[in-house]
Short mmCIF file of C-alpha atoms in Angstrom, two decimals:
data_model
loop_
_atom_site.label_atom_id
_atom_site.label_comp_id
_atom_site.label_asym_id
_atom_site.label_seq_id
_atom_site.Cartn_x
_atom_site.Cartn_y
_atom_site.Cartn_z
CA UNK A 258 -23.11 1.43 -15.56
CA UNK A 259 -21.46 0.43 -12.22
CA UNK A 260 -18.35 -1.84 -12.52
CA UNK A 261 -17.65 -3.40 -8.87
CA UNK A 262 -14.41 -3.64 -8.44
CA UNK A 263 -14.10 -7.28 -6.61
CA UNK A 264 -15.71 -8.91 -10.43
CA UNK A 265 -12.21 -8.55 -11.53
CA UNK A 266 -10.33 -10.37 -10.58
CA UNK A 267 -10.66 -13.09 -7.83
CA UNK A 268 -7.68 -9.92 -6.28
CA UNK A 269 -7.92 -6.75 -6.62
CA UNK A 270 -3.40 -6.61 -6.76
CA UNK A 271 -2.05 -8.97 -8.36
CA UNK A 272 1.70 -10.14 -6.63
CA UNK A 273 3.00 -9.64 -10.31
CA UNK A 274 2.61 -6.05 -10.21
CA UNK A 275 4.06 -5.88 -6.11
CA UNK A 276 7.80 -4.60 -6.40
CA UNK A 277 10.62 -4.16 -3.99
CA UNK A 278 12.57 -2.31 -2.90
CA UNK A 279 12.59 -0.12 -6.14
CA UNK A 280 15.45 2.14 -6.01
CA UNK A 281 13.12 5.95 -6.74
CA UNK A 282 14.12 8.63 -4.51
CA UNK A 283 11.77 11.85 -5.89
CA UNK A 284 7.98 11.75 -6.73
CA UNK A 285 9.06 11.54 -10.44
CA UNK A 286 10.71 8.80 -10.20
CA UNK A 287 8.61 7.06 -8.48
CA UNK A 288 5.64 8.14 -10.84
CA UNK A 289 7.65 7.24 -14.23
CA UNK A 290 8.23 3.49 -13.00
CA UNK A 291 4.44 3.32 -12.21
CA UNK A 292 3.82 4.21 -15.66
CA UNK A 293 6.67 2.67 -16.65
CA UNK A 294 5.17 -0.79 -15.56
CA UNK A 295 1.38 -0.05 -15.82
CA UNK A 296 2.26 -0.54 -20.14
CA UNK A 297 4.92 -3.64 -19.72
CA UNK A 298 1.93 -5.51 -17.65
CA UNK A 299 -0.65 -4.37 -20.09
CA UNK A 300 -3.05 -2.18 -18.48
CA UNK A 301 -1.99 0.56 -21.03
CA UNK A 302 -0.13 1.25 -24.34
CA UNK A 303 1.86 4.02 -23.75
CA UNK A 304 3.59 5.14 -21.02
CA UNK A 305 3.50 9.06 -21.24
CA UNK A 306 -0.25 9.37 -21.29
CA UNK A 307 -0.44 7.19 -17.83
CA UNK A 308 2.96 9.75 -16.51
CA UNK A 309 0.76 13.16 -16.88
CA UNK A 310 -2.04 11.55 -15.20
CA UNK A 311 -0.67 10.69 -12.11
CA UNK A 312 0.82 13.66 -12.62
CA UNK A 313 -1.58 15.94 -13.02
CA UNK A 314 -3.39 14.40 -10.08
CA UNK A 315 0.14 15.51 -8.15
CA UNK A 316 -0.68 18.74 -9.62
CA UNK A 317 -4.03 19.47 -7.28
CA UNK A 318 -2.70 17.77 -4.05
CA UNK A 319 0.03 15.40 -2.41
CA UNK A 320 -0.91 11.87 -2.74
CA UNK A 321 1.46 11.29 0.38
CA UNK A 322 -0.57 9.92 3.56
CA UNK A 323 0.86 8.87 6.87
CA UNK A 324 3.61 7.18 8.19
CA UNK A 325 5.23 6.43 5.45
CA UNK A 326 2.24 5.23 2.22
CA UNK A 327 0.86 6.89 -0.77
CA UNK A 328 -1.72 6.64 -2.95
CA UNK A 329 -0.94 7.78 -6.21
CA UNK A 330 -3.56 8.17 -8.81
CA UNK A 331 -3.91 7.90 -12.25
CA UNK A 332 -7.18 8.09 -14.17
CA UNK A 333 -6.86 8.44 -17.72
CA UNK A 334 -8.54 6.62 -21.24
CA UNK A 335 -5.78 5.71 -21.84
CA UNK A 336 -5.28 3.15 -19.31
CA UNK A 337 -7.58 -0.02 -20.00
CA UNK A 338 -8.07 -2.03 -17.60
CA UNK A 339 -7.76 -1.06 -13.39
CA UNK A 340 -5.17 -2.50 -11.66
CA UNK A 341 -3.22 -1.60 -8.29
CA UNK A 342 0.11 -1.78 -8.16
CA UNK A 343 2.28 -1.75 -4.89
CA UNK A 344 5.78 -0.95 -4.15
CA UNK A 345 8.15 -1.37 -1.12
CA UNK A 346 11.42 1.75 -1.75
CA UNK A 347 14.46 0.85 -0.72
CA UNK A 348 14.76 4.27 1.31
CA UNK A 349 13.15 7.24 1.94
CA UNK A 350 11.00 9.03 -0.80
CA UNK A 351 10.47 12.97 -0.96
CA UNK A 352 6.76 13.22 -1.54
CA UNK A 353 5.01 15.90 -0.11
CA UNK A 354 3.11 13.29 2.79
CA UNK A 355 -0.10 15.04 5.10
CA UNK A 356 3.17 14.15 8.25
CA UNK A 357 5.78 15.33 6.36
CA UNK A 358 7.52 12.05 6.28
CA UNK A 359 9.39 10.72 3.41
CA UNK A 360 6.92 7.87 1.38
CA UNK A 361 8.08 4.34 1.43
CA UNK A 362 5.13 2.45 0.32
CA UNK A 363 2.87 3.17 -2.81
CA UNK A 364 -0.09 1.64 -3.91
CA UNK A 365 -0.75 3.19 -6.41
CA UNK A 366 -4.17 3.08 -8.86
CA UNK A 367 -4.35 3.14 -12.60
CA UNK A 368 -7.97 3.61 -13.33
CA UNK A 369 -9.41 3.76 -16.91
CA UNK A 370 -11.64 6.55 -17.87
CA UNK A 371 -14.62 5.97 -17.75
CA UNK A 372 -14.98 4.34 -14.38
CA UNK A 373 -13.37 7.35 -12.72
CA UNK A 374 -16.46 7.84 -10.50
CA UNK A 375 -17.41 4.52 -9.83
CA UNK A 376 -14.57 2.12 -9.69
CA UNK A 377 -11.66 5.01 -8.82
CA UNK A 378 -13.64 5.81 -5.78
CA UNK A 379 -14.23 2.94 -4.07
CA UNK A 380 -10.86 1.23 -3.73
CA UNK A 381 -9.14 5.16 -3.05
CA UNK A 382 -12.70 4.95 0.26
CA UNK A 383 -11.07 1.41 1.10
CA UNK A 384 -7.03 1.54 0.45
CA UNK A 385 -7.70 5.17 2.44
CA UNK A 386 -9.68 3.50 5.15
CA UNK A 387 -7.54 0.36 5.00
CA UNK A 388 -3.85 3.01 5.51
CA UNK A 389 -5.54 4.04 9.17
CA UNK A 390 -5.43 0.87 10.42
CA UNK A 391 -1.84 0.10 12.57
CA UNK A 392 -1.59 -3.28 11.61
CA UNK A 393 -2.47 -3.30 8.23
CA UNK A 394 0.30 -1.04 7.85
CA UNK A 395 2.95 -3.03 9.88
CA UNK A 396 1.98 -6.20 8.15
CA UNK A 397 2.56 -4.25 4.52
CA UNK A 398 6.20 -2.93 5.66
CA UNK A 399 7.39 -6.44 7.30
CA UNK A 400 6.39 -8.07 4.45
CA UNK A 401 9.95 -9.27 2.45
CA UNK A 402 8.15 -10.53 -1.25
CA UNK A 403 5.10 -9.06 -3.46
CA UNK A 404 2.81 -12.14 -2.68
CA UNK A 405 2.29 -11.46 1.16
CA UNK A 406 2.51 -7.85 -0.08
CA UNK A 407 -0.67 -8.61 -1.90
CA UNK A 408 -1.96 -10.87 0.55
CA UNK A 409 -1.85 -8.86 2.85
CA UNK A 410 -3.89 -6.32 -0.06
CA UNK A 411 -6.85 -8.46 -1.07
CA UNK A 412 -8.09 -9.93 2.51
CA UNK A 413 -7.96 -5.98 3.48
CA UNK A 414 -10.20 -5.14 0.15
CA UNK A 415 -12.56 -7.75 1.26
#
């Protein structure tokens, strides 16, 4: 059945899933952190399964986009509930990107396997559109707290 992601809760991105000044400097460190946070937040019971899903997607082609943003995504039956996790890194992350620039912000999608063709594609498409907007990118970069970043993303997705 079709799932409208706007029905998950009032907001797609929760401020308690926004992390600032993360020390990761490689894609593997970033994906490991994201997987750990998905488990801590109760979206999946098995960190390794989430990490494997993130890595499998990267192996198909980089999720490093443009202007310092990446959209890593994990689709797995190990994920019980869809989540958007945002990480602003303290420095540059060496991540293969479309414009060959390092990544500073990851907007990660964790999607249950059963929703891979519906929820996942809708959010991925909407986030990709947001990333084309210079105002959105600069607002996320300038924001210094999780609540502000979550609001910018949620407002953009409405």
